Coordinates of C-alpha atoms and ligand atoms in Angstrom, one line a residue:
M985 CA -3.1 26.5 -8.5
K986 CA -2.4 25.6 -4.8
A987 CA 1.0 25.9 -3.2
P988 CA 3.3 23.0 -4.1
V989 CA 3.6 20.0 -1.8
R990 CA 6.7 17.8 -1.4
V991 CA 6.4 14.1 -2.4
A992 CA 9.2 11.7 -1.6
V993 CA 9.6 8.5 -3.6
T994 CA 12.3 5.9 -2.7
G995 CA 13.6 3.4 -5.2
A996 CA 12.9 6.1 -7.8
A997 CA 15.0 4.5 -10.6
G998 CA 13.4 1.1 -10.2
Q999 CA 10.6 -0.4 -12.3
I1000 CA 7.7 0.8 -10.1
G1001 CA 9.4 4.2 -9.8
Y1002 CA 9.3 4.5 -13.6
A1003 CA 5.6 3.8 -13.7
L1004 CA 4.8 6.0 -10.7
L1005 CA 6.7 9.2 -11.0
F1006 CA 5.2 10.4 -14.3
R1007 CA 1.7 9.9 -13.0
I1008 CA 2.4 11.8 -9.7
A1009 CA 4.0 14.6 -11.7
A1010 CA 1.0 14.7 -14.1
G1011 CA -1.4 15.3 -11.2
D1012 CA -3.0 11.9 -11.1
M1013 CA -2.3 11.4 -7.4
L1014 CA -3.3 14.8 -5.9
G1015 CA -5.3 16.5 -8.6
P1016 CA -4.6 18.8 -11.5
D1017 CA -4.6 21.9 -9.3
Q1018 CA -1.9 20.6 -6.9
P1019 CA 1.7 21.2 -8.0
V1020 CA 4.3 18.7 -6.6
I1021 CA 8.0 18.9 -5.8
L1022 CA 9.4 15.4 -6.2
H1023 CA 12.1 14.2 -3.8
L1024 CA 13.7 11.1 -5.3
L1025 CA 15.9 8.7 -3.3
E1026 CA 18.1 6.1 -4.7
I1027 CA 21.2 4.1 -3.6
T1028 CA 24.5 5.7 -4.9
P1029 CA 25.1 3.3 -7.8
A1030 CA 21.7 4.0 -9.2
L1031 CA 22.1 7.8 -9.3
P1032 CA 23.2 8.0 -13.0
A1033 CA 20.1 6.0 -14.0
L1034 CA 18.0 8.3 -11.7
Q1035 CA 19.5 11.4 -13.5
G1036 CA 18.0 9.9 -16.8
V1037 CA 14.6 9.7 -15.2
V1038 CA 14.9 13.3 -14.0
M1039 CA 15.8 14.4 -17.5
E1040 CA 12.6 12.6 -18.8
L1041 CA 10.5 14.1 -16.1
N1042 CA 11.7 17.6 -17.1
D1043 CA 11.1 16.8 -20.8
C1044 CA 7.4 16.1 -20.1
A1045 CA 7.0 19.8 -19.2
F1046 CA 4.1 18.8 -16.8
P1047 CA 2.1 21.9 -15.5
T1048 CA 2.0 20.3 -12.1
L1049 CA 5.7 19.5 -11.6
A1050 CA 7.2 22.3 -9.6
G1051 CA 10.7 20.9 -9.0
V1052 CA 12.8 17.7 -8.5
V1053 CA 15.3 16.8 -5.9
A1054 CA 17.4 13.7 -6.7
T1055 CA 19.6 12.3 -3.9
D1056 CA 21.2 9.3 -2.2
D1057 CA 20.9 11.0 1.2
V1058 CA 17.8 10.0 3.1
N1059 CA 17.9 13.1 5.2
V1060 CA 17.7 15.3 2.1
A1061 CA 15.1 13.1 0.6
F1062 CA 12.7 13.4 3.5
K1063 CA 13.2 17.1 4.4
D1064 CA 9.8 18.8 4.8
V1065 CA 8.0 16.1 2.8
D1066 CA 4.2 16.0 3.0
Y1067 CA 4.0 12.5 1.4
A1068 CA 6.5 9.6 1.3
L1069 CA 6.1 6.6 -0.9
L1070 CA 8.6 4.0 0.3
V1071 CA 9.1 1.7 -2.8
G1072 CA 12.8 1.1 -2.8
A1073 CA 13.4 -2.5 -1.8
R1074 CA 14.3 -5.8 -3.4
P1075 CA 11.5 -7.6 -5.3
R1076 CA 11.0 -11.4 -4.8
G1077 CA 11.8 -13.9 -7.5
P1078 CA 9.9 -17.1 -8.6
G1079 CA 9.3 -19.5 -5.7
M1080 CA 9.8 -16.9 -2.9
E1081 CA 7.2 -15.7 -0.4
R1082 CA 7.3 -11.9 0.2
K1083 CA 8.4 -12.5 3.8
D1084 CA 11.6 -14.1 2.5
L1085 CA 12.6 -10.6 1.7
L1086 CA 12.4 -9.4 5.4
E1087 CA 16.1 -10.0 6.0
A1088 CA 17.2 -8.1 2.9
N1089 CA 14.7 -5.3 3.0
G1090 CA 13.8 -4.9 6.7
A1091 CA 17.1 -3.0 7.4
I1092 CA 16.2 -0.3 4.8
F1093 CA 13.1 0.8 6.8
S1094 CA 14.6 1.6 10.2
P1095 CA 16.9 4.4 8.9
Q1096 CA 14.1 5.7 6.7
G1097 CA 11.6 5.7 9.6
K1098 CA 14.2 7.7 11.7
A1099 CA 14.8 10.2 8.9
L1100 CA 11.0 10.7 8.5
N1101 CA 10.8 11.3 12.2
D1102 CA 13.6 13.9 12.1
H1103 CA 12.8 15.7 8.9
A1104 CA 9.3 15.1 7.5
K1105 CA 6.2 17.3 8.1
R1106 CA 4.4 16.3 11.2
D1107 CA 1.3 15.2 9.2
V1108 CA 3.3 13.3 6.6
R1109 CA 1.4 10.5 4.9
V1110 CA 3.6 7.5 4.5
L1111 CA 2.8 4.6 2.2
V1112 CA 5.0 1.5 2.2
V1113 CA 5.1 -0.5 -1.0
G1114 CA 8.4 -2.3 -0.7
N1115 CA 7.8 -5.9 0.4
P1116 CA 6.9 -7.3 2.9
A1117 CA 5.0 -4.1 2.9
N1118 CA 3.0 -4.4 6.2
T1119 CA 6.0 -5.3 8.3
N1120 CA 8.3 -2.8 6.7
A1121 CA 5.7 -0.1 7.5
L1122 CA 5.7 -1.3 11.1
I1123 CA 9.6 -1.1 11.2
A1124 CA 9.4 2.5 9.8
Q1125 CA 6.7 3.5 12.3
Q1126 CA 8.6 2.0 15.2
N1127 CA 11.6 4.2 14.3
A1128 CA 9.5 7.4 14.3
P1129 CA 8.4 7.9 17.9
D1130 CA 7.7 11.7 17.3
L1131 CA 5.2 11.1 14.5
D1132 CA 1.6 10.0 14.9
P1133 CA 1.6 6.2 14.4
K1134 CA -1.3 6.6 12.0
C1135 CA 1.0 8.4 9.5
F1136 CA 2.3 4.9 8.5
T1137 CA 0.3 2.8 6.1
A1138 CA 1.0 -0.2 3.9
M1139 CA -0.3 -1.0 0.4
V1140 CA -3.1 -3.6 0.1
R1141 CA -4.8 -1.6 -2.6
L1142 CA -3.3 -3.7 -5.4
D1143 CA -5.0 -6.7 -3.8
H1144 CA -8.3 -4.7 -3.5
N1145 CA -8.1 -3.7 -7.2
R1146 CA -7.3 -7.3 -8.2
A1147 CA -10.4 -8.5 -6.3
L1148 CA -12.6 -5.9 -8.1
S1149 CA -11.2 -7.0 -11.4
Q1150 CA -11.7 -10.8 -10.8
L1151 CA -15.3 -10.2 -9.6
A1152 CA -16.2 -7.9 -12.4
E1153 CA -15.0 -10.5 -14.9
K1154 CA -17.0 -13.3 -13.2
T1155 CA -20.2 -11.3 -13.0
G1156 CA -19.9 -9.6 -16.4
K1157 CA -20.0 -6.2 -14.8
H1158 CA -17.6 -3.3 -14.7
T1159 CA -15.4 -2.7 -11.6
T1160 CA -17.2 0.5 -11.0
D1161 CA -20.4 -1.5 -10.4
I1162 CA -18.8 -3.2 -7.4
K1163 CA -18.8 -1.7 -3.9
K1164 CA -17.4 -2.6 -0.5
V1165 CA -14.7 -5.2 -1.2
T1166 CA -12.3 -5.7 1.8
I1167 CA -8.7 -7.0 1.9
W1168 CA -8.1 -8.0 5.5
G1169 CA -4.6 -8.4 6.9
N1170 CA -1.3 -8.9 5.3
H1171 CA -0.2 -8.2 1.7
S1172 CA 0.8 -11.9 1.4
S1173 CA -0.7 -15.2 0.5
T1174 CA -2.6 -15.2 3.8
Q1175 CA -4.5 -12.0 3.0
Y1176 CA -8.3 -12.5 3.1
P1177 CA -10.3 -10.9 0.3
D1178 CA -13.8 -10.7 1.8
L1179 CA -16.9 -10.4 -0.4
H1180 CA -19.5 -10.9 2.4
H1181 CA -20.4 -7.2 2.4
T1182 CA -19.8 -6.6 -1.3
T1183 CA -22.5 -5.5 -3.8
V1184 CA -22.5 -5.8 -7.6
D1185 CA -24.9 -3.4 -9.2
G1186 CA -26.7 -3.2 -5.8
K1187 CA -27.0 -7.0 -5.4
A1188 CA -25.2 -9.0 -2.8
A1189 CA -22.0 -10.4 -4.5
L1190 CA -22.3 -13.8 -2.8
S1191 CA -25.8 -14.3 -4.2
L1192 CA -24.4 -14.0 -7.7
I1193 CA -21.5 -16.4 -7.4
D1194 CA -21.3 -19.9 -5.9
Q1195 CA -19.4 -20.6 -2.7
G1196 CA -17.1 -23.1 -4.5
W1197 CA -15.9 -20.4 -6.9
Y1198 CA -15.4 -17.9 -4.0
E1199 CA -13.4 -20.3 -1.9
K1200 CA -11.5 -22.3 -4.5
D1201 CA -11.0 -19.8 -7.3
F1202 CA -11.5 -16.2 -6.3
I1203 CA -9.7 -16.2 -2.9
P1204 CA -6.5 -18.1 -4.1
T1205 CA -6.4 -16.1 -7.4
V1206 CA -6.3 -12.8 -5.5
Q1207 CA -3.9 -14.2 -2.9
Q1208 CA -1.5 -15.6 -5.6
R1209 CA -1.8 -12.9 -8.2
G1210 CA 1.6 -11.3 -7.5
A1211 CA 3.3 -14.7 -8.1
A1212 CA 1.3 -15.3 -11.3
I1213 CA 2.5 -11.9 -12.6
I1214 CA 6.1 -12.8 -11.8
K1215 CA 5.7 -16.1 -13.6
A1216 CA 4.2 -14.4 -16.7
R1217 CA 6.3 -11.3 -16.9
G1218 CA 9.6 -12.6 -15.4
A1219 CA 9.4 -9.5 -13.1
S1220 CA 7.1 -8.4 -10.4
S1221 CA 4.1 -6.2 -11.1
A1222 CA 5.1 -2.6 -11.7
A1223 CA 2.4 -0.5 -13.5
S1224 CA -0.5 -2.0 -11.5
A1225 CA 1.5 -1.5 -8.3
A1226 CA 2.2 2.1 -9.2
S1227 CA -1.5 2.6 -10.1
A1228 CA -2.6 1.2 -6.7
A1229 CA -0.2 3.5 -4.9
I1230 CA -1.7 6.5 -6.7
D1231 CA -5.2 5.2 -5.7
H1232 CA -4.2 4.7 -2.1
M1233 CA -2.7 8.2 -1.7
R1234 CA -5.5 10.0 -3.7
N1235 CA -8.2 8.5 -1.5
W1236 CA -6.3 9.2 1.7
T1237 CA -5.9 12.8 0.7
L1238 CA -9.1 13.6 -1.3
G1239 CA -11.5 11.1 0.3
T1240 CA -13.4 8.0 -0.5
T1241 CA -16.7 7.8 -2.5
E1242 CA -20.0 8.0 -0.5
G1243 CA -21.4 4.5 -0.1
D1244 CA -18.1 2.7 -0.7
W1245 CA -14.9 2.0 1.1
V1246 CA -11.3 1.1 0.2
S1247 CA -8.7 -1.2 1.8
M1248 CA -5.6 0.2 3.5
G1249 CA -2.9 -1.4 5.7
I1250 CA -3.1 0.6 8.9
P1251 CA -2.1 0.3 12.5
S1252 CA -4.4 -2.2 14.2
D1253 CA -6.4 -0.7 17.1
G1254 CA -8.3 -3.7 18.4
S1255 CA -11.1 -3.3 15.9
Y1256 CA -12.4 -6.7 14.7
G1257 CA -10.4 -8.4 17.4
I1258 CA -7.0 -7.5 15.9
E1259 CA -5.0 -6.2 18.9
P1260 CA -2.6 -3.2 18.4
G1261 CA 0.9 -4.0 17.2
V1262 CA 0.7 -4.8 13.5
I1263 CA -0.2 -3.0 10.3
Y1264 CA -3.3 -4.8 9.1
G1265 CA -5.5 -4.4 6.0
Y1266 CA -8.9 -2.9 7.0
P1267 CA -11.9 -1.4 5.2
V1268 CA -11.6 2.3 5.6
T1269 CA -13.4 5.5 4.6
V1270 CA -11.6 8.9 4.4
K1271 CA -13.1 12.3 5.2
N1272 CA -11.1 15.5 5.5
G1273 CA -7.8 13.6 5.0
K1274 CA -8.4 11.2 8.0
Y1275 CA -9.0 7.5 7.6
E1276 CA -11.5 5.6 9.8
I1277 CA -12.0 1.9 10.0
V1278 CA -15.5 0.8 8.9
Q1279 CA -17.1 -0.5 12.1
G1280 CA -19.9 -2.9 12.8
L1281 CA -19.5 -5.4 10.0
A1282 CA -20.8 -8.9 10.8
I1283 CA -18.0 -11.4 10.8
N1284 CA -19.0 -15.1 10.4
D1285 CA -16.8 -18.1 11.3
F1286 CA -15.5 -18.4 7.7
S1287 CA -14.2 -14.9 7.8
R1288 CA -13.0 -15.0 11.4
A1289 CA -10.7 -18.0 10.7
R1290 CA -9.1 -16.2 7.8
M1291 CA -8.7 -12.9 9.6
D1292 CA -7.0 -14.6 12.5
A1293 CA -4.7 -16.6 10.2
T1294 CA -3.3 -13.5 8.5
N1295 CA -3.1 -11.7 11.9
K1296 CA -1.0 -14.7 13.1
E1297 CA 1.4 -14.4 10.2
L1298 CA 1.8 -10.6 10.8
R1299 CA 2.6 -11.3 14.5
E1300 CA 5.3 -13.8 13.5
E1301 CA 6.8 -11.3 11.0
R1302 CA 6.8 -8.7 13.8
A1303 CA 8.6 -11.1 16.2
G1304 CA 11.4 -11.5 13.6
V1305 CA 12.1 -7.8 13.2
E1306 CA 11.7 -6.3 16.7
H1307 CA 15.5 -5.9 16.9
L1308 CA 15.1 -3.2 14.2
F1309 CA 12.7 -1.1 16.3
A1310 CA 14.1 2.0 18.0
K1311 CA 14.9 1.4 21.7
K1312 CA 12.2 3.0 24.0
Ligands
LIG2742 P1 13.2 -2.7 -8.6 O1 14.3 -3.6 -8.2 O2 12.9 -2.5 -10.0 O3 13.5 -1.3 -7.9 C1 13.8 -1.1 -6.6 C2 14.7 0.2 -6.5 O4 14.9 0.4 -5.2 C3 16.1 0.0 -7.2 O5 16.3 1.0 -8.2 C4 17.1 0.1 -6.0 O6 18.3 0.7 -6.4 C5 16.3 0.9 -5.1 N1 16.7 0.8 -3.7 C6 17.1 -0.3 -3.0 N2 17.5 0.0 -1.7 C7 17.2 1.3 -1.6 C8 17.3 2.2 -0.5 N3 17.8 1.8 0.7 N4 16.9 3.5 -0.7 C9 16.4 3.9 -1.9 N5 16.3 3.1 -2.9 C10 16.7 1.8 -2.8 O7 11.9 -3.2 -7.8 P2 10.4 -2.8 -8.1 O8 9.8 -3.7 -9.0 O9 10.3 -1.3 -8.3 O10 9.8 -3.2 -6.6 C11 10.1 -2.5 -5.5 C12 9.5 -3.1 -4.2 O11 8.0 -3.1 -4.3 C13 9.8 -4.6 -4.1 O12 10.0 -4.9 -2.7 C14 8.5 -5.3 -4.6 O13 8.3 -6.6 -4.1 C15 7.5 -4.3 -4.0 N6 6.1 -4.4 -4.6 C16 5.1 -4.3 -3.7 C17 3.8 -4.3 -4.1 C18 2.6 -4.1 -3.2 O14 1.5 -4.4 -3.6 N7 2.8 -3.8 -1.9 C19 3.5 -4.5 -5.5 C20 4.6 -4.6 -6.4 C21 5.9 -4.6 -5.9
LIG2743 C1 2.5 -8.0 -6.0 O1 1.6 -8.3 -5.3 O2 2.4 -8.0 -7.3 C2 3.8 -7.6 -5.4 O3 3.8 -7.7 -4.0 C3 5.0 -8.3 -5.9 C4 5.1 -9.7 -5.5 O4 6.2 -10.1 -5.0 O5 4.1 -10.4 -5.6

């Protein structure tokens, strides 16, 4: 067994929290040889419910669970953490767009960014799940001037996994036969799920499906899947969101598979014409715990227009929250 690492999860008594904590504690995120100490943050009124979750975590007697800290103090929650999964935020209801949550949720992420800046390990890996995830990640990053901006990421992995699942069903293959799917941009209805570089069982995906299905069925289905789950379940996705968060952190830490890539919301750096200043979904590979944008992909006019549209939305979201950034 390795030495334990500290993993903070916010919103730990919420529905994603309930699907996430047991999998992290069981070793699904960092491996069966990596013990974890969970740091669980909740708002004060949710502390009794959180205590119940802690009791259940202890009752699982997981070999990889080395301790639990449960608190409503953000400075305690982020003390010396190696990982931070920022889940705690309001979910949207029917008829809302995720950016409608900016006002309610944006204010959560400036104090959390500052507390990470002051207390977390200098190489902390931060994943923002709470919506609107990309812009909340930007708010946290902009309040943490002493941390590397690349520590801050947002979750587009659920969209990536949804794209794999839709394409697998259409082509009659398994998701593991599919390589090189990309989610560009925002975790919102402007995201662009790109199949131009995707292969299914070694064949070009776009040679196996018709353009009409790609444009009119596949893209909107992936873009609108969150709303479809809310309509069907009466609550937003939780187990699939937790699973995607596990995938994101596992690949960021343990690496991606040779010959494939994953999608992560990361600080834009000018690659593919997306100027710095937003947290944008890119295709990435990970080696030795560092992510790199996949470079050199051909971008046609169809893709360019969609990548620019989602970039425009992110810039608009940014303009609406700049007052929450730390003063320089
Ligand atoms: P939930 O309402 O069940 O749980 C949220 C929890 O966060 C609650 O227990 C609440 O008390 C807590 N919380 C609120 N403010 C907090 C704060 N300042 N500090 C710590 N905890 C706080 O919601 P959920 O279904 O678990 O969803 C959480 C968020 O994740 C929502 O914003 C939702 O839209 C988002 N989400 C994102 C994705 C994605 O792909 N990025 C997927 C699914 C859900
Ligand atoms: C999702 O994609 O399922 C989440 O972001 C929840 C939502 O509001 O759609």
